Coordinates of C-alpha atoms in Angstrom, one line a residue:
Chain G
X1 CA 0.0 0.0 0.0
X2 CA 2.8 2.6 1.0
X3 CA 5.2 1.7 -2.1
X4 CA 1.7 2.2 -4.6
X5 CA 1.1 6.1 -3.1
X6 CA 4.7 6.5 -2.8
X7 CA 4.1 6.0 -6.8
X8 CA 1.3 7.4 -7.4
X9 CA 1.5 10.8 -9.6
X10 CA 1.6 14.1 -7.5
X11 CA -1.4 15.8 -7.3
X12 CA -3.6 12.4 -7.6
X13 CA -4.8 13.3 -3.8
X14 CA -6.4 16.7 -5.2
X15 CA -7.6 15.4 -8.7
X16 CA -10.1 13.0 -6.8
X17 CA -11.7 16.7 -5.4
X18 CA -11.4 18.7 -8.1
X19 CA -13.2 15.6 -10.4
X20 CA -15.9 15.7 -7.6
X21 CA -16.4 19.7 -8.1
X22 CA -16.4 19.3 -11.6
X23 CA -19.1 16.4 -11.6
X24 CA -21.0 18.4 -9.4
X25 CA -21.0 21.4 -11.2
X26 CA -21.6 19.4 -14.7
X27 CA -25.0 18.0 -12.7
X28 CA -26.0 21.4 -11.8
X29 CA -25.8 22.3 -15.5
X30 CA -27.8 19.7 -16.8
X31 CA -30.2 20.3 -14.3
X32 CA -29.7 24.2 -14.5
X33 CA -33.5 25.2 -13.9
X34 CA -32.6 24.4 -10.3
X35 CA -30.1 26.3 -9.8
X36 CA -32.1 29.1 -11.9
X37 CA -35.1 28.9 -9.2
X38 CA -32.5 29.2 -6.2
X39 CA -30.9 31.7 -7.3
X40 CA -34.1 33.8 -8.0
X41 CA -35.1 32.9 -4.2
X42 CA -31.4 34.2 -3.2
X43 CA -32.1 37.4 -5.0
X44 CA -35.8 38.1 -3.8
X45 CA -35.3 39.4 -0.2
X46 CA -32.7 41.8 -1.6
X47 CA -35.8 42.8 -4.1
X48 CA -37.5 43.0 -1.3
X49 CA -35.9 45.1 0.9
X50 CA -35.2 47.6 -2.1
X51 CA -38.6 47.8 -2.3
X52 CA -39.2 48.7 1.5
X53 CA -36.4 50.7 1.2
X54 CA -37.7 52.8 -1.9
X55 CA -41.1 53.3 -0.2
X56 CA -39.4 54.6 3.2
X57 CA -37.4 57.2 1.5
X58 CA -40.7 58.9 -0.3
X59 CA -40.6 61.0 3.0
X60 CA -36.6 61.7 3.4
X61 CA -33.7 61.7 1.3
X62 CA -30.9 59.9 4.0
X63 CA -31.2 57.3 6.9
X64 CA -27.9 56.7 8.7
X65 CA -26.0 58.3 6.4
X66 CA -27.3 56.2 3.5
X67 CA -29.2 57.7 0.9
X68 CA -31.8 55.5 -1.3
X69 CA -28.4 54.8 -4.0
X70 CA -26.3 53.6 -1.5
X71 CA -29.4 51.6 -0.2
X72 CA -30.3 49.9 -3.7
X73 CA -26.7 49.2 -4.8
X74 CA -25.7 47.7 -1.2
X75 CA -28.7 45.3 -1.5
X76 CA -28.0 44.0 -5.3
X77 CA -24.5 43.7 -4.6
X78 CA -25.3 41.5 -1.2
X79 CA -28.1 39.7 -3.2
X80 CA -25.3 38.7 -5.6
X81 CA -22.2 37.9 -3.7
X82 CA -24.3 35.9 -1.0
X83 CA -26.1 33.9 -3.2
X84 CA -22.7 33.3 -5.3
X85 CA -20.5 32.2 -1.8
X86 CA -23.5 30.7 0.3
X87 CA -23.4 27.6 0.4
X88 CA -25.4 24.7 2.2
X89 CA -23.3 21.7 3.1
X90 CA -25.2 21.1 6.3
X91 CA -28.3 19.8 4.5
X92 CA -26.3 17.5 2.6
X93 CA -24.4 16.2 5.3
X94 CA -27.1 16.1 7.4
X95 CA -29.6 13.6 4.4
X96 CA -26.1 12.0 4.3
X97 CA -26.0 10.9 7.6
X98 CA -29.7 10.4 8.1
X99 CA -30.0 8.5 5.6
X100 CA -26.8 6.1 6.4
X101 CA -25.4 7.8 2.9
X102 CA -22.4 8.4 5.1
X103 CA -21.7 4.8 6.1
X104 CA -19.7 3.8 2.7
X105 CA -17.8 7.2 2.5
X106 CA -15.7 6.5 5.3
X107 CA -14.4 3.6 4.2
X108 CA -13.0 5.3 1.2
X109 CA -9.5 7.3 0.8
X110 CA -11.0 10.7 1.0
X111 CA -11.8 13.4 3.7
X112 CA -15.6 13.2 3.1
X113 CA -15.9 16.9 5.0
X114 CA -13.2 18.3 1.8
X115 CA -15.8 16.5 -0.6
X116 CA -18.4 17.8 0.6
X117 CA -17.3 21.1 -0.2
X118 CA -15.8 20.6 -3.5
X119 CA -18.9 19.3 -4.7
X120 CA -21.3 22.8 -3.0
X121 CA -18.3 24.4 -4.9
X122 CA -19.8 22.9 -8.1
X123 CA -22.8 23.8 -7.5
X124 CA -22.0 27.4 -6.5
X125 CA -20.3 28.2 -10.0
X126 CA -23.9 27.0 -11.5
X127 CA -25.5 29.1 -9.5
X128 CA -23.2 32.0 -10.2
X129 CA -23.1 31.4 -14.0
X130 CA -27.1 31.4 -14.1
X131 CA -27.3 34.0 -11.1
X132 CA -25.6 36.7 -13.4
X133 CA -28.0 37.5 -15.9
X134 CA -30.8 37.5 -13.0
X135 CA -28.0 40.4 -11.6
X136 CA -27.6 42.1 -14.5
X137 CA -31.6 42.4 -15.2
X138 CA -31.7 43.7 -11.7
X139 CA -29.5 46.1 -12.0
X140 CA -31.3 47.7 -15.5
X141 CA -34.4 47.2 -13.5
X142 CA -32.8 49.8 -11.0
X143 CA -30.7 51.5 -13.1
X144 CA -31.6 55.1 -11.5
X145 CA -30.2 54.7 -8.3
X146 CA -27.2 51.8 -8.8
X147 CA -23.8 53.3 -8.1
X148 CA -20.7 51.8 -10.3
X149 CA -18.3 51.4 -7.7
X150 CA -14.7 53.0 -8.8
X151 CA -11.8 50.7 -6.9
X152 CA -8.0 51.0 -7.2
X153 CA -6.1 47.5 -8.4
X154 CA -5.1 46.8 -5.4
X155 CA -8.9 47.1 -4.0
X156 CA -10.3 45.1 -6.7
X157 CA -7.4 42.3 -5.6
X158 CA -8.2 43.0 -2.3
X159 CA -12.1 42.2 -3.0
X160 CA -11.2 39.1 -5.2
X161 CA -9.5 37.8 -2.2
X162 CA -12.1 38.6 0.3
X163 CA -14.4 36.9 -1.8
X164 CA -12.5 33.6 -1.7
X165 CA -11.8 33.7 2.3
X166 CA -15.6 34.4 1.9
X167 CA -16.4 31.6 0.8
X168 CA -14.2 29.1 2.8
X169 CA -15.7 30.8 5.5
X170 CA -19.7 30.3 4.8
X171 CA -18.6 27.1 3.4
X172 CA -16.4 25.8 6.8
X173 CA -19.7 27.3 8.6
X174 CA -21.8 24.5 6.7
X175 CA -19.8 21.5 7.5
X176 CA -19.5 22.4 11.2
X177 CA -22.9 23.1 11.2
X178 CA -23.5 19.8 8.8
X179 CA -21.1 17.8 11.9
X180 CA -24.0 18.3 14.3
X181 CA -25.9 16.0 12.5
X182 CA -23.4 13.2 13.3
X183 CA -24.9 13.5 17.4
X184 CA -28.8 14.3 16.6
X185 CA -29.6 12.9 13.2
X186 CA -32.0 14.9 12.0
X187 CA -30.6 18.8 12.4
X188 CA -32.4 21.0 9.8
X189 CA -34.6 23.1 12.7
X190 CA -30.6 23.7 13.5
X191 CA -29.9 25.1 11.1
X192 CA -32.8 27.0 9.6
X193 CA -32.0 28.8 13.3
X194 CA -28.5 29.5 12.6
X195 CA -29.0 30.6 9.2
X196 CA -32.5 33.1 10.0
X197 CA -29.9 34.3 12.6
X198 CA -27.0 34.9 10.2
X199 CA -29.1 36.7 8.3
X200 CA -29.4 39.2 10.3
X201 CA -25.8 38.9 11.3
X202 CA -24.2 38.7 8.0
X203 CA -25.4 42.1 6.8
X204 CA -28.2 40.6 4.7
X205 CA -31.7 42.3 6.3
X206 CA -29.4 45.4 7.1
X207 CA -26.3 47.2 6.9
X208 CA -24.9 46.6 10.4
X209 CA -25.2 50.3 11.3
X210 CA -29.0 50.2 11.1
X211 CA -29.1 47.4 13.8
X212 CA -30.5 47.8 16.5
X213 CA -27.3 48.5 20.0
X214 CA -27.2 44.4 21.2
X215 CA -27.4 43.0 18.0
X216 CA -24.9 45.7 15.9
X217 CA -22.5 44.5 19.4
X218 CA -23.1 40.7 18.6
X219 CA -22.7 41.2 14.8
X220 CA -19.2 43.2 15.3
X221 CA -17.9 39.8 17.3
X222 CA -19.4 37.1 15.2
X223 CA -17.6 35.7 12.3
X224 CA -20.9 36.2 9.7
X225 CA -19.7 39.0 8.7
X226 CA -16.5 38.1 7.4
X227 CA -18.9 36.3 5.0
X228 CA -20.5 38.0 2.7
X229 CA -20.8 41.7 4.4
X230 CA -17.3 42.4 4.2
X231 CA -16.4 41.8 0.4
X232 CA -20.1 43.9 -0.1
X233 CA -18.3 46.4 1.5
X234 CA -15.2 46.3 0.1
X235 CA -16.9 46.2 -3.5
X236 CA -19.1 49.7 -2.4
X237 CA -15.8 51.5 -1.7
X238 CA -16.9 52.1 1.9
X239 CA -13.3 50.0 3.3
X240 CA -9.6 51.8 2.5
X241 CA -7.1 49.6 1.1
X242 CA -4.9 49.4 4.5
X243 CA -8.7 48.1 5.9
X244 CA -8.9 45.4 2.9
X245 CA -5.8 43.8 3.6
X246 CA -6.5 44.0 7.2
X247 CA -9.6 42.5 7.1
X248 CA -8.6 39.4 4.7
X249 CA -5.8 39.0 7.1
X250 CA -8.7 38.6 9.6
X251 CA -10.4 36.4 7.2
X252 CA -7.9 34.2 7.1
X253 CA -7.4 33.8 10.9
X254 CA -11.1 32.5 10.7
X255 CA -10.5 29.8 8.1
X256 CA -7.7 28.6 10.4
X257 CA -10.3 28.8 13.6
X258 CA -13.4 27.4 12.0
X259 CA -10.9 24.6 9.5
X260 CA -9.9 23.6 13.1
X261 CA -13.2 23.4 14.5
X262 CA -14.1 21.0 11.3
X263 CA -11.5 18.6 11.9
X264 CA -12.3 18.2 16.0
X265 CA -15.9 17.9 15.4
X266 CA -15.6 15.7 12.8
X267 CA -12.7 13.1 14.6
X268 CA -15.5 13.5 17.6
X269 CA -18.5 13.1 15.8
X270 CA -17.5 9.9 13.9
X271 CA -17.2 8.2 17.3
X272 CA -20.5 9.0 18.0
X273 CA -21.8 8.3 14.6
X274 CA -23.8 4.9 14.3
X275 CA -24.9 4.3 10.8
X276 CA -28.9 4.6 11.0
X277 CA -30.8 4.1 7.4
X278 CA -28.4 2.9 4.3
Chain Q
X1 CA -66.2 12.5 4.6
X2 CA -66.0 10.0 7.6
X3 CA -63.1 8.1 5.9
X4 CA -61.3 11.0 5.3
X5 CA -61.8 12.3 8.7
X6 CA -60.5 8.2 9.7
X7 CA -57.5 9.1 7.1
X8 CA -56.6 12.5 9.0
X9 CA -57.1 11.0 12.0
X10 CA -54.5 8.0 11.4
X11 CA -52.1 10.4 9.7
X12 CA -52.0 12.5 12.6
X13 CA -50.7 9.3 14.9
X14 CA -47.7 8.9 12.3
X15 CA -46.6 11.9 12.4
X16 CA -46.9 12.5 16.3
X17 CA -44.7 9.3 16.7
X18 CA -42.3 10.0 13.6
X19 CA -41.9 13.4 15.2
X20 CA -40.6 12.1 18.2
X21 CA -38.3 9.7 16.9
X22 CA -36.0 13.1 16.9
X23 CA -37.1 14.8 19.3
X24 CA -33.9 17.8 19.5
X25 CA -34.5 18.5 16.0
X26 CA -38.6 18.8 16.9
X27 CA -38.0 21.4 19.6
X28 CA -35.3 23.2 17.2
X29 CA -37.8 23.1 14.6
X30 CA -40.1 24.7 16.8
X31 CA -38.1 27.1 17.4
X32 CA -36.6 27.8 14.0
X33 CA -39.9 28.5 12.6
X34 CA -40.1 31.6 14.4
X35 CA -37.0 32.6 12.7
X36 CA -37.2 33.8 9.2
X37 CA -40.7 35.9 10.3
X38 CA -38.9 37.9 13.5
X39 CA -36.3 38.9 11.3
X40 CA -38.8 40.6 9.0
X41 CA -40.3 42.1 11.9
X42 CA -37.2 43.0 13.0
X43 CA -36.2 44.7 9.3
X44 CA -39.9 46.2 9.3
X45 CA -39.8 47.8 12.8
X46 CA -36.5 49.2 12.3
X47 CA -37.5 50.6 9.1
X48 CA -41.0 52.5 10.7
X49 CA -39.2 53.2 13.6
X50 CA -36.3 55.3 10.9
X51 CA -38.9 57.2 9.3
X52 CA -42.2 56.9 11.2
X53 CA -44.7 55.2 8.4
X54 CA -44.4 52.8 5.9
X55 CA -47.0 54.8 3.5
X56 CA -49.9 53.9 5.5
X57 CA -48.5 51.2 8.1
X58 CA -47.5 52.5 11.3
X59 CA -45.6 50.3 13.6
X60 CA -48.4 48.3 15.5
X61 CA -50.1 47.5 11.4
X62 CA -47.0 45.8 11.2
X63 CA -47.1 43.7 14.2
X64 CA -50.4 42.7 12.6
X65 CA -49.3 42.4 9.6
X66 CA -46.3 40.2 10.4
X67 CA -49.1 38.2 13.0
X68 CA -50.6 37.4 10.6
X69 CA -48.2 36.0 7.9
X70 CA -46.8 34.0 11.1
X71 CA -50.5 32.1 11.5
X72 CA -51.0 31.7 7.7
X73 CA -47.5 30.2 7.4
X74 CA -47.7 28.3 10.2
X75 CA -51.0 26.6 9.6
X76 CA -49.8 25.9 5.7
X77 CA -46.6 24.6 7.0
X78 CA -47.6 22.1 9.6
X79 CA -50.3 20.8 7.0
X80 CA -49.0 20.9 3.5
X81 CA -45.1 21.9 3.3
X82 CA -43.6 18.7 3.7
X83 CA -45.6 17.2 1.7
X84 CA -44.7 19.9 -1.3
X85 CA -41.2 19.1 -1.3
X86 CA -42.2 15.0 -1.8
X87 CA -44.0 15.7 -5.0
X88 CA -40.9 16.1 -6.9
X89 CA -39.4 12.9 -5.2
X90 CA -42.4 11.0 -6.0
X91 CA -42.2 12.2 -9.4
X92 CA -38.6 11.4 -9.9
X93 CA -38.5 7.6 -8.3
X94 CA -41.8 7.1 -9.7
X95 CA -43.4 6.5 -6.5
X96 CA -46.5 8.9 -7.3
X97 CA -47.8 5.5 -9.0
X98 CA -48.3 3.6 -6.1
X99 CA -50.4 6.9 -4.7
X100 CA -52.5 7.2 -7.6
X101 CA -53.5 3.6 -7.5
X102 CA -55.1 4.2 -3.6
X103 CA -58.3 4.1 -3.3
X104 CA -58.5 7.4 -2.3
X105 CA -57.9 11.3 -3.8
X106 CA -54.6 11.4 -5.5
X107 CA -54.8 15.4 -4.2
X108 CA -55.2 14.7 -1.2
X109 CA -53.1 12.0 -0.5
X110 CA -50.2 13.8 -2.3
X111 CA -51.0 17.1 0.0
X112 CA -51.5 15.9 3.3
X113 CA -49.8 12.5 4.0
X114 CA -47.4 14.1 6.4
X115 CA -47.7 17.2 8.7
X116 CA -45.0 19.1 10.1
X117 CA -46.3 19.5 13.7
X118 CA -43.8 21.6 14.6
X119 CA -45.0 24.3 12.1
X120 CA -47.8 24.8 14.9
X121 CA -45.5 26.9 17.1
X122 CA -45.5 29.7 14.9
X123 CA -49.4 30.3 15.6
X124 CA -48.7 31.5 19.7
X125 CA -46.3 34.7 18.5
X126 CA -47.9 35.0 15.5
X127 CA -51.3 35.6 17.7
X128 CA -49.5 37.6 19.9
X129 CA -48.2 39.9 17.7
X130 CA -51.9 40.1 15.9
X131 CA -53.5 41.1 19.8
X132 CA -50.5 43.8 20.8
X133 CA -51.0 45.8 17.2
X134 CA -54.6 45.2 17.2
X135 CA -56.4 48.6 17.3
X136 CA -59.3 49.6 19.5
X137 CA -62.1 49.2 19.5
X138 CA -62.8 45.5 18.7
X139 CA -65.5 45.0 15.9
X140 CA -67.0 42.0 15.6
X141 CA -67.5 42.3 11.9
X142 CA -64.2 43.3 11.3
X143 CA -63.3 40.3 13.4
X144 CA -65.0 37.6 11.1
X145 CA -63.8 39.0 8.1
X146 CA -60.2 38.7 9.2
X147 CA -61.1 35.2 10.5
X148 CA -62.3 34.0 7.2
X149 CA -59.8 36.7 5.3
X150 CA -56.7 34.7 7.0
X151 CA -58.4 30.9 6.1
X152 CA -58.5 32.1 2.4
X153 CA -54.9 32.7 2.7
X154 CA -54.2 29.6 3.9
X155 CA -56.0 28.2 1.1
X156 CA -54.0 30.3 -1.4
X157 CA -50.7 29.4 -0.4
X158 CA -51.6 26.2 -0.5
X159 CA -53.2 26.3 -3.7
X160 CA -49.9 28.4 -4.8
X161 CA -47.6 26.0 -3.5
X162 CA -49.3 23.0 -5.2
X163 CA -49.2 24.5 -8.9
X164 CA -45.2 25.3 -8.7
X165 CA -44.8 21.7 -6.5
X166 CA -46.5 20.3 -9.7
X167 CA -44.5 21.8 -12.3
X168 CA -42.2 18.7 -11.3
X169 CA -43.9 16.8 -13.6
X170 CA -43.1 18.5 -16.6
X171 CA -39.4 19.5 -15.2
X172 CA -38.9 16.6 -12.9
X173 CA -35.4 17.7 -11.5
X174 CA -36.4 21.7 -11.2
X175 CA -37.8 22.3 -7.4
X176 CA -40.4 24.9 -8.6
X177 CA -41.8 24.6 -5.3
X178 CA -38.5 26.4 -3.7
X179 CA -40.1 29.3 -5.5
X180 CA -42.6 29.6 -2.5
X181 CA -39.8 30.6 0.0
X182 CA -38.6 33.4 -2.2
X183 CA -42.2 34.6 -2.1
X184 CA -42.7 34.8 1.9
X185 CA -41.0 38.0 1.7
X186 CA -43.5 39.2 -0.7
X187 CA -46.3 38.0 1.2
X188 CA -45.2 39.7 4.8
X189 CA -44.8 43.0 3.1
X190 CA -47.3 45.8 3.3
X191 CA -49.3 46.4 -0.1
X192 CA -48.3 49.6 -0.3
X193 CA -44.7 48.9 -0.6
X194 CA -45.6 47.7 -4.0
X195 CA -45.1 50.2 -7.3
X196 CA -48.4 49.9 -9.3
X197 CA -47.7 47.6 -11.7
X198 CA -46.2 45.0 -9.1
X199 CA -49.1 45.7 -7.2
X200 CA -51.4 45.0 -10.0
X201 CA -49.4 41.3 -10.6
X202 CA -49.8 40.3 -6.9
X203 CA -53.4 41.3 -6.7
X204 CA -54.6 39.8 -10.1
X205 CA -52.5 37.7 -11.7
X206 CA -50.4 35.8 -8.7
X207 CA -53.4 37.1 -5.6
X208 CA -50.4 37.2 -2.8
X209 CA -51.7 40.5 -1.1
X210 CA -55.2 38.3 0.1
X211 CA -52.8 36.2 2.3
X212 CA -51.4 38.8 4.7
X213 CA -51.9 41.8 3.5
X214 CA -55.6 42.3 3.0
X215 CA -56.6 40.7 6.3
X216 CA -54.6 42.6 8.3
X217 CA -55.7 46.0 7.0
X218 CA -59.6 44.8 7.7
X219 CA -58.6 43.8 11.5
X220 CA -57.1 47.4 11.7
X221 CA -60.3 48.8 10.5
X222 CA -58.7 50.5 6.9
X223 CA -60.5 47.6 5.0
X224 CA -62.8 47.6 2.4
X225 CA -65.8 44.4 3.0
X226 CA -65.6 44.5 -1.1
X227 CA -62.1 43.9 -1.5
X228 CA -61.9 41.5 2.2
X229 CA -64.8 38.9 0.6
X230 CA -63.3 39.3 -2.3
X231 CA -60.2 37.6 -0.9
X232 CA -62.3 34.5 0.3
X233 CA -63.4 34.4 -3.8
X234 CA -59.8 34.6 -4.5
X235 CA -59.2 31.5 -2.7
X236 CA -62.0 29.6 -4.0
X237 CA -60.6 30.5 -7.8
X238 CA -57.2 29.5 -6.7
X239 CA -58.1 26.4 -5.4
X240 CA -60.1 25.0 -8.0
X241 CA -57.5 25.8 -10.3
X242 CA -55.0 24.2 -8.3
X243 CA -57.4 21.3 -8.7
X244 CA -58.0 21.6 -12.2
X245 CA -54.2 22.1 -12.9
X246 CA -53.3 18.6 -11.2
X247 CA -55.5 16.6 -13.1
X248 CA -53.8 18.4 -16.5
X249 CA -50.6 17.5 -15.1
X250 CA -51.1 13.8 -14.5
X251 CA -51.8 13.6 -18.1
X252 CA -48.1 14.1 -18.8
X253 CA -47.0 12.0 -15.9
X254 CA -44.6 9.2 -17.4
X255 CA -43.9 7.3 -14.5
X256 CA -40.2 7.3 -15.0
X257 CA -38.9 6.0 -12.1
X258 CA -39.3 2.3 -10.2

């Protein structure tokens, strides 16, 4: 066994990951209505709250700070770069192991929590190829009052990185959240809590200025926003460079916690893990 | 009607004891479903309380309004959403076959076979926030017409949810029904919001106002009886054309799992 991986070309332990990502993604395509109808619910509460929005400011011209422009543009460009980085391991995980889906993945050669995520990954580039002409109809729709956000190169690097620590992020958030499942089974009411909370959180129902004082606190400290809020904001012009690289650098400090977090609750919860369904 | 009511009776047993085969998840459901709605209340309130009106909605219309949604929602969830998202499965592994071969409505078995009890919590809040933005005085026929104006929304989101649930028999692999959680937001929003022409579409062509929005304005007394009753007519429509539309879709049902 040793001698056939010490021969074994270099990069064969990725290719297995990047085949499953690519297979996923290649389903998604063939199947892209589904992805077209998720990503039309991704974009609808930022439709929404435009809407809300556009009606509140027929009496004044600036809340917080923000005027009706900054309001529109923040929302499409969150509507977007959630829906593109968001993904949902959890519930897959969690049918996984429900089901007893789980049981022959472990005895294979493969981290089953890193192919998990290569295959959401799949599914997100789906999503994001059929999600950008929703966008871009959106944003003709609201053409009036959409600002085109003027960045340096070094911002626009800044916001391509923030968008990938995004993502590993939301997507580490998933697995640990998808790792539960491994003690109770059935974990959905879990999550639909965690995520109805993140939205709040994450800068999705409001900039985090407009919260209300306990929950702006809470917001500040948690890691949602390091999701999607932060690239949103990086992409608006509203963080200077120094502030970019500062905050990827934060970024990446939370990929190392929550990466961390993965691999404990996932060595623990296989313990505990007993096989039901299959 | 008895055998029905036998039906109900022995689906409602299941699902009590499948429901507390996972008990955590039950209690986290129950607590989840408050979820999604409080944050709208929360975006709503901080809204009103940022620039005093929403048009006509002042903060307690809200509280109804948002009340309100929480009941209909609750009451569709705990008796039809589960049973939604099975259409498409059935439809894929061909298991709607051995449904329509019962002796018993293909409709109805498809819509109410399981119930999500745990939906049910969202009623307590959702009457909560209905009695604390209530306004004085109480009028009895004001009263019944919400009554009956919040039962035809149930009926039309379940009549909604059924048409794009169906769909999965022409698209088989596209969850049309996911479409209904996009249009929650829609439904929790004050009608006024709305530009003209959006306001047109959810009033005549997809009737989404009749399911929150509507009943809540007759409880605060800003109601028209025309346009309240009218919402009960709505639902009648919808549901018959739910009806009819099933019965056009099994035509083109190819069985194409098993």
């Amino acid at each position: 066994m040793s001698a056939e991986v010490a021969t074994r070309p270099a990069g064969t332990g990725l290719r297995k990951y990047w085949s499953a990502a690519i297979f996923s993604a290649q389903d998604a395509f063939t199947y892209r209505a589904t992805a077209v109808v998720w990503m039309l619910v991704d974009f609808v509460p930022s439709v929404v709250m435009i809407l809300v929005w556009q009606a509140a400011y027929r009496t004044q011209t600036s809340v917080e700070g923000y005027s009706l422009h900054d309001m529109v543009t923040y929302y499409l460009a969150t509507g977007i770069i959630a829906g593109a980085l968001t993904s949902h391991a959890e519930f897959t995980m969690n049918w996984e192991i429900r089901d007893g889906r789980l049981t022959p993945q472990l005895t294979r050669p493969i981290s089953y929590p890193v192919l998990v995520m290569c295959k959401e990954t799949g599914w997100l580039i789906a999503k994001l190829v059929v999600g950008i002409p929703v966008f871009a109809l959106l944003v003709f729709i609201f053409r009036q009052h959409v600002l085109v956000p003027h960045l340096s190169p070094a911002a626009w690097i800044g916001f391509g990185l923030s968008c990938l620590l995004a993502y590993a992020i939301l997507s580490l958030i998933g697995v640990c959240l998808g790792c539960l499942s491994l003690w109770t089974i059935e974990s959905s009411g879990i999550f639909e809590l965690w995520w109805s909370l993140g939205g709040v959180l994450s800068g999705s129902l409001l900039p985090l200025e407009l919260l209300p004082g306990v929950l702006r606190h809470v917001a500040f400290v948690a890691p949602h926003r390091w999701g999607s809020y932060f690239p949103v904001r990086v992409l608006l012009g509203k963080v200077p460079v120094a502030g970019i690289y500062e905050g990827v650098l934060i970024q990446f400090c939370w990929v190392i916690a929550l990466a961390t977090i993965v691999a404990l609750l996932w060595r623990l919860g296989t313990r505990k893990y007993e096989g039901w369904g299959g | 009607m008895r055998y029905y009511a036998r039906l109900m009776l022995a689906i409602f047993h299941n699902c009590v004891a499948r429901e507390m085969q996972f008990r955590a998840s039950f209690v986290m459901s129950l607590i989840s479903g408050y979820g999604w709605s409080l944050v709208m209340l929360l975006f709503l309130s901080t809204v009103v309380a940022r620039v005093q009106a929403l048009g006509t909605w002042e903060q307690r219309d809200i509280y109804v309004l948002v009340g309100t949604f929480m009941i209909v929602q609750g009451l569709t969830q705990c008796l039809f959403e589960t049973n939604m998202w099975r259409i498409g499965s059935h439809v894929r592994e061909g298991t709607l076959d051995f449904i329509l071969i019962k002796p018993v409505d293909s409709q109805f078995l498809v819509s109410a076979r399981f119930l999500r009890l745990s939906a049910l919590g969202l009623l307590l809040p959702g009457v909560g926030l209905v009695v604390v933005g209530a306004r004085a005085p109480f009028v009895w026929a004001d009263t019944l017409l919400y009554v009956s104006g919040t039962a035809a929304g149930v009926a039309i989101l379940y009549a909604v949810s059924f048409v794009l649930a169906t769909t999965t028999i022409w698209f088989v692999r596209a969850e049309m029904g996911g479409l209904v959680y996009g249009l929650f937001d829609v439904m929790r929003l004050p009608a006024d919001v709305y530009p003209k022409g959006v306001r047109f579409t959810f009033t005549y062509v997809l009737p989404l106002i009749f399911i929150a929005s509507v009943p809540a304005q007759t409880l605060q007394h800003r109601g028209h009886v025309a346009v309240s009753l009218a919402g009960v007519g709505v639902s009648i429509l919808a549901l018959a054309f739910a009806r009819a539309f099933w019965f056009i879709a099994l035509r083109s049902y190819a069985s194409t799992g098993s």
